[in-house]
Every structure is written in structure tokens, then in C-alpha cells.
mmCIF file of C-alpha atoms in Angstrom:
data_model
loop_
_atom_site.group_PDB
_atom_site.id
_atom_site.type_symbol
_atom_site.label_atom_id
_atom_site.label_comp_id
_atom_site.label_asym_id
_atom_site.label_seq_id
_atom_site.Cartn_x
_atom_site.Cartn_y
_atom_site.Cartn_z
ATOM 1 C CA MET A 11 120.394 33.195 -46.906
ATOM 2 C CA SER A 12 123.491 33.026 -49.117
ATOM 3 C CA ASP A 13 124.466 29.757 -47.363
ATOM 4 C CA VAL A 14 121.115 28.211 -48.302
ATOM 5 C CA PHE A 15 121.443 29.244 -51.953
ATOM 6 C CA GLY A 16 125.044 27.993 -52.050
ATOM 7 C CA THR A 17 124.001 24.638 -50.612
ATOM 8 C CA ILE A 18 121.166 24.285 -53.150
ATOM 9 C CA ILE A 19 123.518 25.089 -56.030
ATOM 10 C CA ILE A 20 126.112 22.585 -54.799
ATOM 11 C CA LEU A 21 123.480 19.851 -54.423
ATOM 12 C CA GLY A 22 122.156 20.546 -57.935
ATOM 13 C CA ILE A 23 125.603 20.405 -59.475
ATOM 14 C CA THR A 24 126.457 17.243 -57.544
ATOM 15 C CA GLY A 25 123.232 15.545 -58.705
ATOM 16 C CA SER A 26 123.874 16.463 -62.341
ATOM 17 C CA VAL A 27 127.425 15.159 -62.091
ATOM 18 C CA LEU A 28 126.231 11.869 -60.629
ATOM 19 C CA ILE A 29 123.672 11.385 -63.408
ATOM 20 C CA TYR A 30 126.242 12.210 -66.056
ATOM 21 C CA TRP A 31 128.738 9.887 -64.377
ATOM 22 C CA CYS A 32 126.320 6.980 -64.413
ATOM 23 C CA ILE A 33 125.520 7.478 -68.112
ATOM 24 C CA TYR A 34 129.191 7.801 -68.959
ATOM 25 C CA CYS A 35 130.122 4.646 -67.043
ATOM 26 C CA VAL A 36 127.499 2.646 -68.922
ATOM 27 C CA ARG A 37 128.790 3.855 -72.288
ATOM 28 C CA LEU A 38 132.386 3.290 -71.238
ATOM 29 C CA HIS A 39 131.908 -0.366 -70.378
ATOM 30 C CA THR A 40 129.818 -1.176 -73.476
ATOM 31 C CA GLY A 41 131.980 0.541 -76.149
ATOM 32 C CA SER A 42 135.126 -0.441 -78.172
ATOM 33 C CA PRO A 43 138.681 -0.370 -76.710
ATOM 34 C CA GLN A 44 139.431 2.891 -78.489
ATOM 35 C CA ARG A 45 136.236 4.327 -77.230
ATOM 36 C CA ARG A 46 136.899 3.010 -73.711
ATOM 37 C CA ARG A 47 140.404 4.573 -73.761
ATOM 38 C CA GLU A 48 139.023 7.902 -74.877
ATOM 39 C CA GLY A 49 136.368 7.553 -72.249
ATOM 40 C CA LYS A 50 138.966 6.952 -69.549
ATOM 41 C CA GLU A 51 140.903 10.033 -70.661
ATOM 42 C CA LYS A 52 137.761 12.091 -70.642
ATOM 43 C CA LEU A 53 136.859 10.611 -67.277
ATOM 44 C CA LEU A 54 140.292 11.560 -65.923
ATOM 45 C CA ASP A 55 139.940 15.083 -67.287
ATOM 46 C CA TYR A 56 136.499 15.262 -65.806
ATOM 47 C CA HIS A 57 137.815 14.154 -62.413
ATOM 48 C CA VAL A 58 140.499 16.815 -62.590
ATOM 49 C CA LYS A 59 137.997 19.491 -63.576
ATOM 50 C CA MET A 60 135.550 18.317 -60.926
ATOM 51 C CA GLN A 61 138.233 18.460 -58.231
ATOM 52 C CA ALA A 62 139.286 21.865 -59.497
ATOM 53 C CA ASN A 63 135.697 23.072 -59.403
ATOM 54 C CA GLN A 64 135.238 21.577 -55.967
ATOM 55 C CA LEU A 65 138.374 23.294 -54.724
ATOM 56 C CA GLN A 66 137.207 26.520 -56.322
ATOM 57 C CA ARG A 67 133.800 26.198 -54.663
ATOM 58 C CA GLN A 68 135.434 25.420 -51.336
ATOM 59 C CA GLN A 69 137.699 28.411 -51.793
ATOM 60 C CA LYS A 70 134.699 30.627 -52.536
ATOM 61 C CA LEU A 71 132.882 29.290 -49.506
ATOM 62 C CA GLN A 72 135.999 29.850 -47.403
ATOM 63 C CA ASN A 73 136.301 33.367 -48.789
ATOM 64 C CA ILE A 74 132.648 34.031 -47.979
ATOM 65 C CA THR A 75 133.173 32.640 -44.476
ATOM 66 C CA ASN A 76 136.300 34.732 -44.017
ATOM 67 C CA GLU A 77 134.555 37.846 -45.310
ATOM 68 C CA ARG A 78 131.631 37.225 -43.001
ATOM 69 C CA ALA A 79 133.957 36.674 -40.040
ATOM 70 C CA ALA A 80 135.914 39.793 -40.968
ATOM 71 C CA HIS A 81 132.684 41.745 -41.304
ATOM 72 C CA GLU A 82 131.438 40.452 -37.965
ATOM 73 C CA ASN A 83 134.779 41.275 -36.356
ATOM 74 C CA SER A 84 134.700 44.727 -37.893
ATOM 75 C CA MET A 85 131.146 45.282 -36.692
ATOM 76 C CA SER A 86 132.080 43.981 -33.256
ATOM 77 C CA GLU A 87 135.078 46.315 -33.141
ATOM 78 C CA ARG A 88 132.898 49.229 -34.230
ATOM 79 C CA ILE A 89 130.315 48.366 -31.626
ATOM 80 C CA GLN A 90 133.028 48.057 -28.977
ATOM 81 C CA LEU A 91 134.467 51.404 -30.064
ATOM 82 C CA VAL A 92 131.051 53.077 -29.883
ATOM 83 C CA LEU A 93 130.375 51.478 -26.505
ATOM 84 C CA SER A 94 133.798 52.565 -25.279
ATOM 85 C CA LYS A 95 133.142 56.146 -26.393
ATOM 86 C CA GLU A 96 129.736 56.144 -24.737
ATOM 87 C CA GLN A 97 131.223 54.690 -21.555
ATOM 88 C CA SER A 98 133.911 57.373 -21.613
ATOM 89 C CA LYS A 99 131.234 60.051 -22.004
ATOM 90 C CA LEU A 100 129.285 58.559 -19.119
ATOM 91 C CA ASP A 101 132.415 58.465 -16.955
ATOM 92 C CA ASP A 102 133.175 62.101 -17.799
ATOM 93 C CA GLN A 103 129.604 63.068 -16.992
ATOM 94 C CA ARG A 104 129.755 61.209 -13.679
ATOM 95 C CA HIS A 105 133.044 62.929 -12.880
ATOM 96 C CA LYS A 106 131.562 66.350 -13.659
ATOM 97 C CA ILE A 107 128.528 65.584 -11.531
ATOM 98 C CA ARG A 108 130.778 64.441 -8.684
ATOM 99 C CA LEU A 109 132.853 67.628 -8.924
ATOM 100 C CA ALA A 110 129.672 69.718 -8.949
ATOM 101 C CA GLU A 111 128.434 67.866 -5.858
ATOM 102 C CA LEU A 112 131.765 68.444 -4.107
ATOM 103 C CA ARG A 113 131.668 72.161 -4.976
ATOM 104 C CA ARG A 114 128.103 72.382 -3.745
ATOM 105 C CA ASP A 115 128.989 70.573 -0.499
ATOM 106 C CA ASN A 116 131.985 72.866 0.053
ATOM 107 C CA GLU A 117 129.896 75.977 -0.615
ATOM 108 C CA LEU A 118 127.177 74.715 1.705
ATOM 109 C CA LYS A 119 129.788 73.967 4.364
ATOM 110 C CA LYS A 120 131.223 77.474 4.017
ATOM 111 C CA VAL A 121 127.756 78.997 4.235
ATOM 112 C CA MET A 122 127.017 76.976 7.370
ATOM 113 C CA GLU A 123 130.387 77.918 8.887
ATOM 114 C CA ASN A 124 129.803 81.589 8.069
ATOM 115 C CA ALA A 125 126.308 81.378 9.531
ATOM 116 C CA GLU A 126 127.720 79.758 12.674
ATOM 117 C CA ASP A 127 130.406 82.465 12.912
ATOM 118 C CA GLU A 128 127.765 85.162 12.486
ATOM 119 C CA ARG A 129 125.615 83.517 15.140
ATOM 120 C CA LEU A 130 128.548 83.353 17.552
ATOM 121 C CA LYS A 131 129.409 86.978 16.802
ATOM 122 C CA ARG A 132 125.808 88.048 17.384
ATOM 123 C CA ASN A 133 125.685 86.083 20.630
ATOM 124 C CA ALA A 134 128.987 87.622 21.754
ATOM 125 C CA ALA A 135 127.787 91.119 20.826
ATOM 126 C CA ARG A 136 124.470 90.476 22.583
ATOM 127 C CA GLU A 137 126.310 89.223 25.662
ATOM 128 C CA ARG A 138 128.649 92.233 25.654
ATOM 129 C CA ALA A 139 125.685 94.569 25.310
ATOM 130 C CA ALA A 140 123.928 92.802 28.192
ATOM 131 C CA ILE A 141 127.073 93.051 30.340
ATOM 132 C CA GLU A 142 127.474 96.734 29.498
ATOM 133 C CA LEU A 143 123.792 97.351 30.233
ATOM 134 C CA ARG A 144 124.036 95.544 33.571
ATOM 135 C CA ALA A 145 127.191 97.505 34.403
ATOM 136 C CA ALA A 146 125.518 100.782 33.443
ATOM 137 C CA LYS A 147 122.446 99.927 35.509
ATOM 138 C CA HIS A 148 124.648 98.939 38.442
ATOM 139 C CA GLU A 149 126.637 102.164 38.137
ATOM 140 C CA GLU A 150 123.460 104.220 37.915
ATOM 141 C CA LYS A 151 122.032 102.357 40.873
ATOM 142 C CA GLN A 152 125.224 103.030 42.815
ATOM 143 C CA LYS A 153 124.978 106.704 41.970
ATOM 144 C CA ILE A 154 121.341 106.823 43.037
ATOM 145 C CA SER A 155 121.775 104.722 46.164
ATOM 146 C CA THR A 156 124.740 106.780 47.383
ATOM 147 C CA ALA A 157 123.024 110.103 46.762
ATOM 148 C CA THR A 158 122.424 111.576 50.209
ATOM 149 C CA ILE A 159 120.234 114.610 50.654
ATOM 150 C CA LYS A 160 121.391 116.639 53.658
ATOM 151 C CA VAL A 161 120.464 119.955 55.135
ATOM 152 C CA ILE A 162 123.463 120.793 57.278
ATOM 153 C CA ASP A 163 123.244 124.539 57.839
ATOM 154 C CA ASN A 164 120.112 126.140 59.222
ATOM 155 C CA VAL A 165 120.532 129.898 59.520
ATOM 156 C CA VAL A 166 117.997 131.868 61.564
ATOM 157 C CA ILE A 167 117.973 135.666 61.891
ATOM 158 C CA GLU A 168 116.165 137.095 64.944
ATOM 159 C CA ASN A 169 116.330 140.773 65.920
ATOM 160 C CA GLY A 170 119.287 141.296 63.650
ATOM 161 C CA VAL A 171 121.186 138.431 65.187
ATOM 162 C CA ALA A 172 122.096 135.534 62.863
ATOM 163 C CA SER A 173 122.279 132.203 64.549
ATOM 164 C CA THR A 174 123.507 129.037 62.894
ATOM 165 C CA THR A 175 122.698 125.568 64.010
ATOM 166 C CA LYS A 176 124.633 122.658 62.641
ATOM 167 C CA HIS A 177 122.710 119.440 62.516
ATOM 168 C CA ILE A 178 121.480 116.991 59.961
ATOM 169 C CA GLN A 179 118.087 118.155 58.865
ATOM 170 C CA ARG A 180 117.318 115.198 56.613
ATOM 171 C CA GLU A 181 119.408 112.316 55.406
ATOM 172 C CA ARG A 182 118.068 109.415 53.438
ATOM 173 C CA ILE A 183 119.496 107.086 50.860
ATOM 174 C CA ALA A 184 117.395 106.839 47.710
ATOM 175 C CA ALA A 185 117.176 103.319 46.354
ATOM 176 C CA THR A 186 115.713 104.305 43.004
ATOM 177 C CA GLU A 187 115.771 107.277 40.707
ATOM 178 C CA GLU A 188 112.059 107.859 41.305
ATOM 179 C CA GLU A 189 112.576 107.898 45.077
ATOM 180 C CA ALA A 190 115.492 110.319 44.739
ATOM 181 C CA THR A 191 113.279 112.641 42.688
ATOM 182 C CA ARG A 192 110.597 112.554 45.388
ATOM 183 C CA LEU A 193 113.160 113.331 48.112
ATOM 184 C CA ILE A 194 114.545 116.267 46.170
ATOM 185 C CA GLU A 195 111.044 117.605 45.593
ATOM 186 C CA ALA A 196 110.262 117.204 49.314
ATOM 187 C CA VAL A 197 113.207 119.299 50.536
ATOM 188 C CA SER A 198 113.267 121.788 47.693
ATOM 189 C CA PRO A 199 111.140 124.402 49.593
ATOM 190 C CA GLU A 200 113.368 124.175 52.653
ATOM 191 C CA LEU A 201 116.506 124.494 50.525
ATOM 192 C CA GLN A 202 115.108 127.502 48.714
ATOM 193 C CA GLN A 203 114.182 129.159 52.025
ATOM 194 C CA ILE A 204 117.651 128.517 53.447
ATOM 195 C CA HIS A 205 119.309 129.906 50.331
ATOM 196 C CA GLN A 206 117.127 133.008 50.491
ATOM 197 C CA LEU A 207 117.969 133.563 54.169
ATOM 198 C CA GLN A 208 121.656 133.060 53.439
ATOM 199 C CA ARG A 209 121.559 135.626 50.636
ATOM 200 C CA ALA A 210 119.618 138.076 52.845
ATOM 201 C CA ALA A 211 122.078 137.665 55.702
ATOM 202 C CA ALA A 212 124.985 138.176 53.339
ATOM 203 C CA LEU A 213 123.480 141.346 51.865
ATOM 204 C CA ALA A 214 122.184 142.918 55.142
ATOM 205 C CA PRO A 215 124.607 145.240 57.020
ATOM 206 C CA PRO A 216 125.693 143.660 60.249
ATOM 207 C CA PRO A 217 124.413 145.429 63.413
ATOM 208 C CA SER A 218 126.716 146.697 66.076
ATOM 209 C CA ASN A 219 125.785 143.859 68.346
ATOM 210 C CA PHE A 220 126.176 141.164 65.567
ATOM 211 C CA GLN A 221 127.214 137.840 66.925
ATOM 212 C CA ILE A 222 127.067 134.248 65.786
ATOM 213 C CA GLU A 223 125.970 131.589 68.162
ATOM 214 C CA GLY A 224 127.010 128.063 67.501
ATOM 215 C CA ASP A 225 126.176 124.717 68.939
ATOM 216 C CA ASP A 226 128.660 123.235 71.323
#
């Protein structure tokens, strides 16, 4: 806008000068020698003043142009500075976000590793427990399967004479705990009877003709 006004002012001044110059030239060529000499001096002064004014106007225009360029440069520098600060803030924010993502990934990795370690520990403990249980069952089975129920001594007292026969009354290997229980229950009466006879024979006074017969 200031350029438009400056141009209008310059054109107006130039037009006025041209009109005045034309009038002055007419008077200069139609007057007396003294008047023409004075006119030439005035014309020379006018030329000097006009050139001075023109230089002054050019200097003002140059100053305005320089000020505008300086202002634009200053604004550009300010804008660049603001943009640089904003870019720096964005870079810092991106860096913080990246660090947060790395921390999160590391924590997640640790959690997964800990979970895997716990799973391996649980599997190992479960496997050890299964091995121990199988060993205990095998040991118990061995104990049950090797349990042999035998009635070796059968003592009979007839007419005061105690006779002992040595033979295997019953021998069977129990394969399970339930079967062993049934076998024990089956021979319990016989065992009790034998124990009672043994206690009676031990407590009774031996007769004069006491003798023990044995199997060959």
C-alpha cells in the first residue's frame, strides 16, 4: 500500500514539474537577455534542487525497501527460530516416547522371561512330584507284592502230647493292597488258633511221657 501511495505522489510531483517547466521555458525564450539569464540561473538551481529531491526520494524509497527487507528478514529469522524450537520440542518428545517404548518392551520381555522361568519351574516341580509319586507307588507295590503270608508251624496237642508239623500252610503273593488285606483276613482265624494253642502248650505242665514228634 505504501508503494502505491509513493508512486502516486511521485507521479503528481513529476507532472507538476513538467507543467512548470513548460511554462518557464516559454517565458525564458520570449523575455529580455537579463530576464533570460536570470531564468537560466533559476533553471539551473531548479535542476539542482530537482536532482536533490529526486535523490532524496530515491534514498527514502531505498530506506523503505531496506527496512522492509530487514523486517522480512527479522520475521523470517523469528519464524525460523520458533520453528526450530518447536522441532526441538517434537524431537525431545519423540525421544521420550522412544525411551518409554524401550522401557515398556524391556519390562514386557522381563515379565515374559519370568513367566517362562516360572512355567519351567512348575513343570520341573510337577515332573519331580510325578517321579516321586511313581517311585512311591512302585515301592509300595514292591512291598505289597513281596508280602508272603505263611503258616509254618502247626502245633497239635493230643492226649497231652504236643506234635509239631512243619509245612507251608498257605503262601500267596498279594498283587495289591486290597488283595493282601483279604489274605490276612482269611488266615487270621487260623493264626489266632495257632497262637492260642502255642500259649496253652507253653503254660501247661509237661506230662511225664511228653515228647515232640517231628516230620522227617
